[in-house]
Short mmCIF file of C-alpha atoms in Angstrom, two decimals:
data_model
loop_
_atom_site.label_atom_id
_atom_site.label_comp_id
_atom_site.label_asym_id
_atom_site.label_seq_id
_atom_site.Cartn_x
_atom_site.Cartn_y
_atom_site.Cartn_z
CA MET M 17 -40.78 108.86 -5.11
CA ARG M 18 -37.43 111.48 -5.76
CA ARG M 19 -36.59 108.92 -2.10
CA PHE M 20 -37.11 105.72 -4.14
CA GLY M 21 -35.18 106.76 -7.32
CA LYS M 22 -32.15 107.55 -4.77
CA ILE M 23 -32.71 103.75 -3.46
CA VAL M 24 -32.67 102.48 -6.67
CA VAL M 25 -29.28 104.11 -7.43
CA MET M 26 -27.83 102.89 -4.67
CA LEU M 27 -28.41 99.44 -5.03
CA MET M 28 -26.62 99.59 -9.14
CA CYS M 29 -23.23 101.68 -7.21
CA CYS M 30 -23.09 98.58 -4.95
CA LEU M 31 -23.69 96.42 -7.38
CA LEU M 32 -21.34 97.41 -9.87
CA LEU M 33 -18.52 98.18 -7.33
CA SER M 34 -18.51 94.62 -5.91
CA PRO M 35 -16.54 92.15 -7.77
CA ILE M 36 -14.11 95.47 -7.22
CA ALA M 37 -14.19 94.38 -3.86
CA VAL M 38 -14.41 91.06 -4.03
CA HIS M 39 -10.61 90.98 -6.31
CA ALA M 40 -8.97 93.16 -3.38
CA THR M 41 -9.98 91.13 -0.57
CA GLU M 42 -8.78 87.48 -2.21
CA SER M 43 -5.45 89.32 -3.28
CA ASN M 44 -4.63 90.23 0.48
CA THR M 45 -5.84 87.16 2.13
CA SER M 46 -3.42 85.41 -0.75
CA GLY M 47 -0.87 87.68 -0.09
CA SER M 48 -1.25 86.59 4.00
CA ILE M 49 -1.08 82.76 3.28
CA GLU M 50 2.10 83.43 0.91
CA GLU M 51 3.68 84.54 4.07
CA ASP M 52 2.01 82.87 6.65
CA ILE M 53 3.96 79.90 4.03
CA ASN M 54 6.88 81.52 3.86
CA SER M 55 7.83 82.28 7.95
CA GLY M 56 6.49 78.67 8.82
CA SER M 57 8.46 76.99 5.63
CA SER M 58 11.69 76.28 7.29
CA THR M 59 9.60 74.53 10.37
CA LYS M 60 8.12 72.33 9.04
CA THR M 61 10.98 71.40 6.65
CA SER M 62 13.06 70.44 9.68
CA ASP M 63 10.08 68.99 11.11
CA VAL M 64 9.26 66.31 7.97
CA ASP M 65 13.22 66.19 8.09
CA GLU M 66 13.08 65.26 11.72
CA ASP M 67 9.63 62.27 10.78
CA ASP M 68 12.01 60.89 7.97
CA THR M 69 14.32 60.27 10.45
CA ASP M 70 12.53 58.69 12.70
CA ASP M 71 10.39 56.75 10.43
CA THR M 72 13.42 55.64 8.35
CA LYS M 73 14.82 54.43 11.75
CA LYS M 74 11.97 52.26 12.89
CA GLU M 75 11.88 50.64 9.11
CA SER M 76 15.44 49.06 9.86
CA GLU M 77 14.27 48.15 13.52
CA GLU M 78 11.08 46.67 12.24
CA GLU M 79 13.01 44.71 9.02
CA SER M 80 15.84 43.73 11.48
CA GLU M 81 13.16 42.45 13.84
CA GLU M 82 11.51 40.41 10.69
CA GLU M 83 14.77 39.01 9.66
CA SER M 84 15.73 37.86 13.54
CA GLU M 85 12.14 36.47 13.32
CA GLU M 86 12.54 34.84 10.14
CA ASN M 87 16.00 33.31 11.41
CA THR M 88 14.20 31.91 14.39
CA LYS M 89 12.39 30.39 12.32
CA GLU M 90 14.47 28.57 10.18
CA ILE M 91 16.97 27.69 12.95
CA ASN M 92 14.13 26.22 15.46
CA SER M 93 15.62 23.12 17.23
CA LYS M 94 12.84 21.55 18.10
CA ILE M 95 12.42 19.35 14.74
CA MET M 96 15.52 18.22 13.73
CA LEU M 97 16.02 15.42 11.32
CA CYS M 98 17.58 11.17 12.96
CA ASP M 99 20.85 9.98 10.98
CA ASN M 100 19.46 6.25 10.71
CA TRP M 101 18.79 7.05 6.97
CA VAL M 102 21.56 7.73 3.93
CA ILE M 103 21.41 10.70 1.74
CA PRO M 104 19.93 8.74 -1.25
CA THR M 105 21.02 8.71 -4.82
CA VAL M 106 18.56 9.18 -8.01
CA THR M 107 19.20 9.06 -11.75
CA TYR M 108 17.37 11.16 -13.74
CA GLY M 109 14.17 10.28 -14.83
CA GLN M 110 14.04 7.98 -12.25
CA LYS M 111 12.13 8.43 -9.24
CA VAL M 112 13.62 8.24 -5.84
CA ASN M 113 12.06 7.96 -1.98
CA ILE M 114 13.34 10.24 0.50
CA VAL M 115 13.03 9.90 4.15
CA LEU M 116 12.73 12.13 7.06
CA PRO M 117 12.78 10.96 10.28
CA ILE M 118 11.40 13.21 12.25
CA ALA M 119 11.90 13.85 15.80
CA ASN M 120 11.29 16.67 18.43
CA MET M 121 14.37 17.64 20.79
CA ASP M 122 12.10 19.76 23.44
CA LYS M 123 11.08 18.26 26.34
CA TYR M 124 7.47 18.80 26.01
CA ASP M 125 5.54 17.07 23.34
CA ILE M 126 4.26 19.57 19.95
CA THR M 127 0.85 18.73 18.44
CA ASP M 128 -0.87 19.30 14.75
CA VAL M 129 2.56 18.75 12.55
CA MET M 130 2.40 20.00 8.65
CA ILE M 131 5.26 18.95 6.04
CA SER M 132 5.78 20.08 3.30
CA PRO M 133 8.60 20.52 0.49
CA VAL M 134 9.50 23.57 -0.49
CA ILE M 135 8.48 23.81 -4.78
CA SER M 136 10.06 25.86 -7.03
CA THR M 137 10.17 25.51 -10.46
CA ASP M 138 13.94 25.98 -11.02
CA THR M 139 15.87 23.00 -11.30
CA ALA M 140 18.89 23.80 -9.32
CA THR M 141 16.47 25.13 -6.37
CA PHE M 142 13.79 21.93 -6.40
CA PRO M 143 15.47 18.93 -9.26
CA PHE M 144 11.75 16.99 -9.07
CA GLU M 145 9.29 16.78 -10.88
CA ILE M 146 6.20 19.03 -9.68
CA GLU M 147 3.47 16.34 -10.29
CA LYS M 148 0.84 16.84 -7.53
CA THR M 149 -1.32 19.84 -6.53
CA GLY M 150 -0.32 19.84 -2.97
CA TYR M 151 2.39 17.75 -0.78
CA THR M 152 1.66 18.47 2.70
CA VAL M 153 1.68 15.60 5.82
CA GLN M 154 0.14 15.99 9.22
CA LEU M 155 1.87 13.90 11.88
CA THR M 156 -0.99 14.07 15.07
CA GLU M 157 1.94 14.27 17.32
CA LEU M 158 5.87 14.49 18.41
CA LEU M 159 6.89 13.15 21.23
CA GLY M 160 9.35 15.19 23.72
CA THR M 161 12.01 14.29 26.19
CA ASN M 162 9.87 13.39 28.75
CA TYR M 163 8.32 10.89 27.21
CA ASN M 164 11.99 9.08 25.82
CA SER M 165 15.26 10.21 26.36
CA ASP M 166 16.07 8.70 22.90
CA PRO M 167 15.95 10.48 19.56
CA LEU M 168 15.29 7.71 17.80
CA GLU M 169 12.85 5.82 19.84
CA ARG M 170 11.01 9.25 19.80
CA ARG M 171 10.71 9.55 15.93
CA GLN M 172 8.22 9.12 13.22
CA GLU M 173 9.23 8.73 9.49
CA VAL M 174 7.78 10.45 6.37
CA THR M 175 8.67 9.27 3.34
CA TYR M 176 8.24 11.26 -0.07
CA THR M 177 8.87 10.06 -3.62
CA PHE M 178 9.62 12.14 -6.05
CA LYS M 179 10.59 11.73 -9.79
CA ALA M 180 14.01 13.74 -10.46
CA ARG M 181 13.66 15.76 -13.67
CA ASP M 182 15.32 14.67 -17.10
CA ASP M 183 17.64 17.96 -17.36
CA ILE M 184 19.02 17.72 -13.91
CA SER M 185 22.86 18.40 -13.33
CA THR M 186 25.28 15.40 -11.57
CA GLY M 187 25.53 16.47 -7.94
CA TYR M 188 24.26 16.75 -5.00
CA TYR M 189 21.36 18.82 -4.33
CA GLU M 190 19.30 20.20 -1.43
CA VAL M 191 16.10 20.15 -0.77
CA ASN M 192 13.74 21.88 2.21
CA PHE M 193 10.93 21.72 3.75
CA ASN M 194 8.87 23.53 6.02
CA VAL M 195 7.18 22.15 9.53
CA ILE M 196 5.04 24.37 11.28
CA PHE M 197 3.44 23.05 14.27
CA THR M 198 2.01 23.67 17.51
CA ASN M 199 3.52 23.75 20.73
CA ALA M 200 2.86 22.33 24.83
CA LYS M 201 1.56 26.29 25.09
CA GLY M 202 -0.96 26.31 22.53
CA VAL M 203 0.93 28.59 20.43
CA GLU M 204 2.25 28.27 16.82
CA GLU M 205 5.63 27.57 15.73
CA THR M 206 6.99 26.74 11.85
CA ALA M 207 10.71 25.47 11.22
CA THR M 208 12.65 24.34 8.27
CA ILE M 209 14.27 20.97 8.01
CA THR M 210 17.30 20.10 5.16
CA THR M 211 18.22 17.26 3.60
CA TYR M 212 20.44 15.99 0.46
CA VAL M 213 19.63 14.16 -2.86
CA LYS M 214 22.73 12.99 -4.80
CA ALA M 215 21.56 13.52 -8.70
CA ILE M 216 22.83 11.28 -11.15
CA GLY M 217 22.29 14.19 -14.89
CA LYS M 218 22.39 12.76 -18.21
CA ARG M 219 25.64 12.55 -20.28
CA GLY M 220 26.76 16.19 -21.75
CA SER M 221 24.36 17.37 -18.57
CA GLY M 222 27.23 19.06 -16.40
CA SER M 223 27.27 19.34 -12.35
CA ASN M 224 25.89 21.20 -10.45
CA ALA M 225 29.36 21.67 -8.55
CA ASN M 226 31.34 22.53 -11.66
CA ALA M 227 32.84 19.30 -11.49
CA THR M 228 35.26 17.14 -14.48
CA SER M 229 33.46 14.00 -15.74
CA VAL M 230 33.54 11.50 -12.83
CA PRO M 231 32.93 7.92 -13.80
CA ARG M 232 29.71 6.87 -11.74
CA VAL M 233 30.11 3.01 -10.88
CA ILE M 234 26.05 2.04 -9.23
CA VAL M 235 24.37 -1.66 -7.67
CA THR M 236 22.31 -2.51 -10.99
CA GLY M 237 20.53 -5.34 -9.05
CA PHE M 238 21.06 -8.48 -6.02
CA GLU M 239 20.11 -11.52 -5.32
CA THR M 240 20.08 -13.68 -2.16
CA THR M 241 20.62 -17.38 -1.40
CA PRO M 242 18.43 -18.49 -0.32
CA ALA M 243 15.86 -15.78 -2.27
CA ASP M 244 14.01 -16.15 0.89
CA VAL M 245 16.32 -14.77 4.23
CA ARG M 246 14.52 -15.61 7.54
CA ALA M 247 15.68 -13.89 10.77
CA GLY M 248 18.10 -16.52 11.97
CA GLU M 249 19.24 -17.78 9.70
CA ASP M 250 22.86 -18.25 7.16
CA PHE M 251 22.33 -16.24 3.44
CA THR M 252 24.94 -15.49 1.02
CA LEU M 253 24.36 -12.03 -0.50
CA THR M 254 25.56 -11.39 -4.69
CA LEU M 255 25.47 -7.45 -5.59
CA HIS M 256 25.78 -6.46 -9.17
CA ILE M 257 28.13 -3.40 -9.59
CA LYS M 258 28.35 -1.63 -13.26
CA ASN M 259 30.61 0.70 -14.43
CA THR M 260 28.87 3.00 -16.27
CA SER M 261 31.13 4.76 -17.82
CA ASP M 262 31.89 4.57 -21.41
CA ILE M 263 35.35 7.06 -20.83
CA THR M 264 37.59 5.09 -18.37
CA ASP M 265 38.37 2.17 -16.80
CA ILE M 266 38.05 2.07 -12.43
CA SER M 267 40.42 -0.19 -10.36
CA ASN M 268 41.88 -0.58 -6.68
CA MET M 269 37.48 -0.55 -6.03
CA LYS M 270 36.69 -1.22 -1.86
CA CYS M 271 33.19 -1.86 -1.22
CA ASP M 272 32.20 -1.70 2.47
CA LEU M 273 29.19 -2.97 3.23
CA ILE M 274 26.72 -1.50 5.97
CA ALA M 275 23.50 -3.01 7.97
CA ALA M 276 21.30 -0.93 9.24
CA THR M 277 21.43 -1.39 13.14
CA ASP M 278 18.63 -3.45 15.07
CA GLY M 279 18.50 -3.17 18.38
CA THR M 280 16.25 -0.24 21.43
CA ASP M 281 19.05 -0.68 23.90
CA GLU M 282 22.19 0.99 22.98
CA ASN M 283 24.51 -1.62 24.62
CA ALA M 284 23.10 -4.19 22.67
CA VAL M 285 22.57 -2.40 19.20
CA THR M 286 24.28 -4.33 16.07
CA GLU M 287 23.77 -4.61 12.87
CA ALA M 288 20.51 -6.33 11.05
CA PHE M 289 23.77 -8.56 8.97
CA LEU M 290 26.38 -9.26 10.32
CA PRO M 291 29.43 -11.68 7.76
CA LYS M 292 29.93 -14.93 8.66
CA GLN M 293 33.79 -15.25 8.64
CA GLY M 294 36.22 -12.01 8.37
CA SER M 295 34.95 -8.65 7.49
CA SER M 296 32.25 -6.99 5.11
CA THR M 297 34.80 -5.16 2.74
CA ILE M 298 35.75 -6.46 -0.60
CA PHE M 299 38.18 -5.61 -2.70
CA LEU M 300 37.62 -5.47 -6.63
CA ASP M 301 40.79 -5.06 -8.98
CA HIS M 302 39.31 -3.89 -12.13
CA ILE M 303 35.84 -3.20 -13.84
CA GLY M 304 35.91 -2.59 -17.37
CA LYS M 305 33.89 0.81 -19.22
CA GLY M 306 30.65 -0.73 -19.03
CA LYS M 307 31.81 -3.57 -17.58
CA THR M 308 29.27 -5.29 -14.45
CA LYS M 309 31.16 -7.47 -11.52
CA ASP M 310 29.72 -9.32 -8.71
CA ILE M 311 30.59 -9.69 -5.38
CA SER M 312 29.48 -12.02 -2.57
CA ILE M 313 29.34 -12.57 1.00
CA GLU M 314 28.05 -15.12 3.40
CA MET M 315 25.81 -13.10 6.11
CA ASN M 316 23.62 -14.05 8.82
CA ALA M 317 20.16 -12.34 9.80
CA LYS M 318 19.64 -11.54 13.98
CA ALA M 319 17.19 -13.66 15.17
CA SER M 320 15.61 -10.76 16.70
CA LEU M 321 14.43 -9.11 13.61
CA THR M 322 11.29 -8.50 12.64
CA GLN M 323 9.67 -9.22 9.54
CA LYS M 324 10.20 -6.16 7.26
CA PRO M 325 12.97 -5.18 4.66
CA TYR M 326 16.49 -3.85 5.72
CA VAL M 327 18.27 -1.49 4.50
CA LEU M 328 21.83 -2.12 2.91
CA SER M 329 24.32 0.78 2.45
CA VAL M 330 27.29 -0.25 -0.51
CA LYS M 331 29.67 2.32 -0.26
CA MET M 332 32.47 2.41 -2.85
CA GLU M 333 35.94 3.83 -3.17
CA TYR M 334 37.53 3.32 -6.62
CA GLU M 335 40.08 4.75 -9.19
CA ASP M 336 40.08 6.28 -12.83
CA GLU M 337 42.75 5.54 -15.34
CA LEU M 338 44.48 8.72 -14.53
CA TYR M 339 44.46 7.13 -10.71
CA ASN M 340 42.03 9.88 -9.14
CA GLN M 341 40.02 8.95 -6.31
CA TYR M 342 36.58 9.02 -5.66
CA THR M 343 33.62 7.50 -4.17
CA SER M 344 29.86 6.41 -4.89
CA ASP M 345 26.97 5.07 -2.02
CA ALA M 346 24.03 2.58 -3.25
CA ASN M 347 21.19 1.06 -0.73
CA VAL M 348 19.45 -2.09 -1.20
CA SER M 349 16.74 -3.11 0.68
CA ILE M 350 16.35 -6.98 1.49
CA PRO M 351 13.08 -8.14 3.08
CA VAL M 352 13.92 -10.52 6.17
CA LEU M 353 10.97 -13.32 7.13
CA GLN M 354 9.80 -14.15 9.94
CA GLU M 355 9.16 -17.52 10.59
CA ALA M 356 5.46 -17.58 12.48
CA ARG M 357 5.53 -19.65 15.74
CA PHE M 358 2.54 -19.88 17.70
CA GLU M 359 0.40 -22.72 19.74
CA LEU M 360 -2.62 -24.23 21.07
CA SER M 361 -4.07 -24.69 24.17
CA ASP M 362 -5.44 -28.38 24.78
CA PRO M 363 -8.82 -28.74 23.05
CA GLU M 364 -11.60 -29.27 25.65
CA VAL M 365 -14.22 -31.45 23.83
CA MET M 366 -17.45 -32.05 25.32
CA PRO M 367 -19.15 -34.30 25.45
CA ALA M 368 -15.30 -36.79 24.71
CA SER M 369 -18.19 -39.31 22.95
CA ILE M 370 -21.24 -38.89 20.72
CA GLU M 371 -23.35 -40.56 18.79
CA VAL M 372 -24.17 -40.18 15.08
CA GLY M 373 -25.83 -37.25 13.95
CA SER M 374 -24.99 -35.90 17.56
CA GLU M 375 -22.68 -32.88 18.51
CA SER M 376 -20.09 -32.00 20.64
CA ASN M 377 -18.50 -28.84 21.82
CA VAL M 378 -14.84 -28.24 21.16
CA MET M 379 -13.17 -25.30 22.49
CA PHE M 380 -9.34 -24.16 22.43
CA SER M 381 -6.99 -21.01 21.94
CA ILE M 382 -4.47 -20.14 20.02
CA TYR M 383 -1.23 -18.72 20.63
CA ASN M 384 0.78 -16.03 18.47
CA THR M 385 4.32 -16.30 20.41
CA GLY M 386 6.57 -15.20 17.65
CA LYS M 387 7.00 -11.85 16.31
CA THR M 388 5.03 -11.67 12.93
CA THR M 389 1.35 -10.71 12.34
CA MET M 390 -0.94 -13.80 11.54
CA TYR M 391 -3.65 -13.29 9.03
CA ASN M 392 -6.61 -14.35 8.07
CA VAL M 393 -6.41 -16.96 10.71
CA ALA M 394 -9.56 -19.77 9.86
CA VAL M 395 -9.68 -23.95 11.16
CA LYS M 396 -10.93 -26.52 9.55
CA PHE M 397 -11.54 -29.78 11.14
CA GLU M 398 -11.05 -33.02 9.01
CA ALA M 399 -12.47 -36.57 9.90
CA ASP M 400 -14.78 -39.50 8.19
CA SER M 401 -16.56 -39.28 11.67
CA VAL M 402 -17.14 -35.54 11.71
CA THR M 403 -18.11 -32.63 9.89
CA GLY M 404 -18.43 -28.74 9.80
CA GLY M 405 -16.68 -26.40 12.83
CA ASP M 406 -15.10 -24.86 10.33
CA THR M 407 -14.00 -21.38 12.46
CA TYR M 408 -12.55 -17.97 11.10
CA VAL M 409 -10.36 -16.85 13.73
CA GLY M 410 -8.63 -13.23 12.08
CA LYS M 411 -5.48 -11.33 12.97
CA ILE M 412 -4.17 -12.48 15.51
CA GLN M 413 -1.12 -10.45 16.82
CA THR M 414 2.18 -10.53 18.39
CA GLY M 415 1.82 -11.79 22.00
CA GLU M 416 -2.24 -12.14 21.39
CA THR M 417 -4.61 -14.75 21.62
CA GLY M 418 -6.94 -16.28 19.30
CA ASN M 419 -10.25 -18.23 20.57
CA VAL M 420 -12.13 -20.87 18.50
CA ASP M 421 -15.07 -22.06 19.54
CA ALA M 422 -16.57 -25.43 17.29
CA MET M 423 -19.72 -27.53 16.79
CA LEU M 424 -18.92 -31.14 15.46
CA THR M 425 -21.84 -33.23 14.10
CA GLY M 426 -20.64 -36.57 13.67
CA GLN M 427 -21.35 -38.58 10.47
CA ALA M 428 -20.22 -41.95 10.89
CA ALA M 429 -19.09 -44.71 13.32
CA THR M 430 -15.27 -44.48 13.80
CA SER M 431 -13.30 -46.74 12.55
CA ASP M 432 -10.20 -45.97 14.37
CA ASP M 433 -9.04 -44.75 17.39
CA GLY M 434 -11.42 -41.31 17.13
CA THR M 435 -8.17 -39.23 16.24
CA ILE M 436 -9.60 -35.59 14.63
CA LYS M 437 -6.98 -33.74 12.18
CA ILE M 438 -7.21 -29.76 13.65
CA LEU M 439 -6.10 -27.44 10.29
CA ILE M 440 -4.42 -23.93 10.93
CA THR M 441 -4.41 -21.83 7.79
CA TYR M 442 -2.86 -18.11 8.20
CA GLU M 443 -1.25 -15.87 5.63
CA ASP M 444 2.15 -13.30 6.33
CA GLU M 445 1.91 -10.19 5.22
CA ALA M 446 3.17 -10.83 1.89
CA GLY M 447 -0.43 -12.81 2.52
CA ASN M 448 0.96 -16.08 1.59
CA PRO M 449 -0.86 -19.21 2.84
CA THR M 450 0.75 -21.47 5.37
CA THR M 451 -1.05 -24.58 6.90
CA VAL M 452 -0.46 -26.61 10.33
CA GLU M 453 -1.80 -29.54 11.28
CA LYS M 454 -2.65 -30.69 14.35
CA THR M 455 -4.71 -33.03 15.94
CA MET M 456 -7.23 -34.06 18.82
CA ASN M 457 -9.47 -37.32 19.68
CA LEU M 458 -13.39 -37.29 19.26
CA ASN M 459 -14.75 -40.53 19.32
CA VAL M 460 -18.63 -41.48 17.31
CA ALA M 461 -20.49 -44.28 17.75
CA GLN M 462 -23.20 -45.46 15.91
CA GLN M 463 -26.71 -44.60 17.14
CA MET M 464 -29.08 -47.32 18.89
CA GLU M 465 -31.60 -48.51 17.37
CA VAL M 466 -35.47 -49.39 19.16
CA PRO M 467 -36.72 -52.50 17.70
CA ASP M 468 -40.76 -52.17 17.46
CA ASP M 469 -40.91 -55.64 20.35
CA ILE M 470 -38.92 -53.45 22.98
CA GLY M 471 -41.87 -54.06 25.31
CA VAL M 472 -42.34 -57.28 25.22
CA GLY M 473 -38.78 -57.75 25.34
CA LEU M 474 -38.77 -55.24 28.66
CA GLU M 475 -41.59 -57.84 29.87
CA ASP M 476 -39.37 -60.57 29.19
CA GLU M 477 -36.42 -59.50 31.32
CA MET M 478 -38.37 -58.35 33.87
CA MET M 479 -39.66 -61.81 34.08
CA GLU M 480 -36.34 -62.86 33.51
CA GLU M 481 -35.05 -60.99 36.62
CA SER M 482 -37.76 -61.97 38.61
CA ASP M 483 -36.74 -65.52 38.18
CA SER M 484 -33.44 -64.45 39.30
CA SER M 485 -34.51 -63.04 42.32
CA PRO M 486 -36.61 -64.69 45.04
CA LEU M 487 -37.06 -61.74 47.34
CA VAL M 488 -39.29 -59.37 43.77
CA ILE M 489 -41.38 -62.74 43.72
CA ILE M 490 -42.24 -63.33 47.28
CA ILE M 491 -43.29 -59.23 46.85
CA ILE M 492 -44.38 -59.97 44.17
CA VAL M 493 -47.58 -62.47 45.68
CA ILE M 494 -48.19 -60.25 48.68
CA VAL M 495 -49.64 -57.30 46.69
CA VAL M 496 -51.26 -59.48 44.75
CA ILE M 497 -53.08 -61.76 47.69
CA ALA M 498 -53.54 -57.99 49.16
CA ALA M 499 -55.43 -57.05 46.54
CA LEU M 500 -57.80 -59.72 46.42
CA ALA M 501 -58.56 -59.66 49.82
CA GLY M 502 -58.88 -55.89 49.58
CA VAL M 503 -61.08 -56.32 46.58
CA ILE M 504 -63.32 -59.33 47.99
CA VAL M 505 -63.41 -57.47 51.60
CA PHE M 506 -65.04 -54.52 49.99
CA PHE M 507 -67.81 -56.08 47.87
CA LYS M 508 -68.67 -58.15 51.40
CA LEU M 509 -69.34 -55.24 53.19
CA LYS M 510 -71.29 -53.08 49.80
CA LYS M 511 -73.76 -56.64 49.83
CA LYS M 512 -73.81 -56.28 52.85
CA LYS M 513 -74.74 -52.96 53.30
CA LYS M 514 -77.22 -53.02 51.17
CA GLU M 515 -79.44 -55.73 52.33
CA GLN M 516 -79.39 -53.95 55.85
CA MET M 517 -80.30 -50.82 53.83
CA LEU M 518 -83.21 -52.27 51.71
CA GLU M 519 -84.99 -54.57 55.22
CA ASN M 520 -84.99 -50.95 56.50
CA GLU M 521 -86.51 -49.64 53.79
CA LEU M 522 -89.37 -52.28 53.49
CA LEU M 523 -89.90 -52.59 56.88
CA GLU M 524 -90.90 -48.64 57.09
CA GLU M 525 -93.10 -49.21 54.34
CA ILE M 526 -95.08 -52.21 56.04
CA ASP M 527 -95.91 -50.68 59.38
CA GLU M 528 -97.16 -47.36 57.29
CA ASP M 529 -98.91 -48.48 54.00
CA PHE M 530 -99.64 -52.61 54.37
CA THR M 531 -101.87 -54.48 56.55
CA ASP M 532 -101.60 -57.58 57.79
CA THR M 533 -102.45 -60.09 54.95
CA ASP M 534 -99.81 -58.42 52.87
CA ILE M 535 -96.74 -59.46 55.05
CA ASP M 536 -96.16 -62.76 52.99
CA SER M 537 -96.31 -61.67 49.51
CA ILE M 538 -93.42 -58.95 51.05
CA TYR M 539 -91.87 -61.47 52.67
CA GLU M 540 -92.04 -62.96 49.39
CA GLN M 541 -90.34 -60.07 47.38
CA THR M 542 -87.75 -60.20 49.66
CA GLU M 543 -86.85 -63.77 48.91
CA THR M 544 -86.60 -63.50 45.29
CA ILE M 545 -84.29 -60.62 45.75
CA ASP M 546 -81.99 -62.28 47.60
CA GLU M 547 -81.91 -65.10 45.17
CA GLU M 548 -81.10 -62.82 42.33
CA GLU M 549 -78.00 -61.35 44.06
CA ASP M 550 -76.63 -64.34 45.06
CA ALA M 551 -77.62 -65.76 41.34
CA GLU M 552 -75.31 -62.48 40.60
CA GLU M 553 -72.34 -62.91 42.86
CA PRO M 554 -71.06 -66.03 41.02
CA GLN M 555 -69.95 -63.47 38.04
CA LYS M 556 -67.89 -60.90 40.55
CA GLU M 557 -66.17 -63.97 42.05
CA GLY M 558 -65.37 -64.95 37.92
CA ASP M 559 -64.41 -61.26 37.62
CA ASP M 560 -62.20 -61.39 41.44
CA ASN M 561 -60.36 -64.34 39.54
CA GLU M 562 -60.09 -62.54 35.86
CA ILE M 563 -58.22 -59.80 38.13
CA SER M 564 -56.12 -62.69 40.05
#
């Protein structure tokens, strides 16, 4: 019992002294930790400084690498713009077409080309209204120099239509486009192409180049005489030039007209429109404030032009009242029509002559020998003697052939030389129809009527033929005589055979069944039968006569 009490006392003492021991242990531990921290602080600080220096170097190196990569992407020389288009001019609130003649300058083809403008709400960066959710244009491929060394032949033109903002300033704006494509190794690359647009802002809107007020001269319109300009023909071009300034007159104006080039051979490339006389430069001495003057020039359109609009650039140089010199550019598009030309093969008509109600097959080919596509080609046949044959051929490309296979039905006998009109109708790219007339020959005869007494007529004809031919008569007589002889012989033999058979039967019956006293009666019966057969013989002879 005493031992148990001692144990209890000792446990109580331990419980009371344990918090003090724990506190002492923690204080010692914290002291040692602080010492360790203090002893190692200098080492850690130096390590951190070294790490920070390394990280700073790495970050600067990575930033320089990223900047170099971005610069490399922007200066990618594989994608470039050709120089066959002029910089467009746009007035505030108006629309303008920006054409990107893109060419691949690498020797290998590139694919999956994605082009999109760099859009911004800042007018100074992007002077156009943002009217769409996306402006991306995709091209399947761009051919490299291995295909053709001439970039103008490899180029593909992408056209964007933008509307200028109302708050733009007058001056030139840079318009950037991002291009993403896949190279020949299947690696995706990027590039940036840049073009420019000349903007004309509202009066008082200022200039993005901080320039003074400039008198603007624009081309408000043009006319051609004749109205339709055809390849290979002459025409007169009249331009309406207006001085939009209400502050100053302009004078000493020189206008240079430069047409787009046409042709693929470098040695044969010329302008699409050439002046008939002199040069393509025109001089105007004066245009008053807000006034318009016309200039005219006689030109010729090259015969090799294809049917499409051709751009004519107007470069203008002039002075204001203080003799300050200015320049201005404008463009007009002149549609050129190419006369459709085609040839027909000789129509094949089978048969070449038919009766009323019969059909004839007509086949021929249409060769498009011109420089323009023929659309909705259709063929009709016109004549009083035939019907039907309408044929739709469809589109015939340049250098291709359309085939016509028609069936014509005769409806009346031909009253003339058998001429049938072939009307060939086609449309141009604008949907204007043209009809060309050709001819062919097909004779239609009246259908022959078969009379009811055709048998009698045939017999009479045979009789006439027999009368006119002694040999035929002799043959007919011989055939008739032979037939009669055959019939007579046949009946004679038949009669003789019948008598012989009857006589044999009677003799057998006499020998078997009859006595000598009945022989006389049997002979009497035989004589009676002979008399009956003799009586029938004249009738048969009469029949023979009828047969003859």
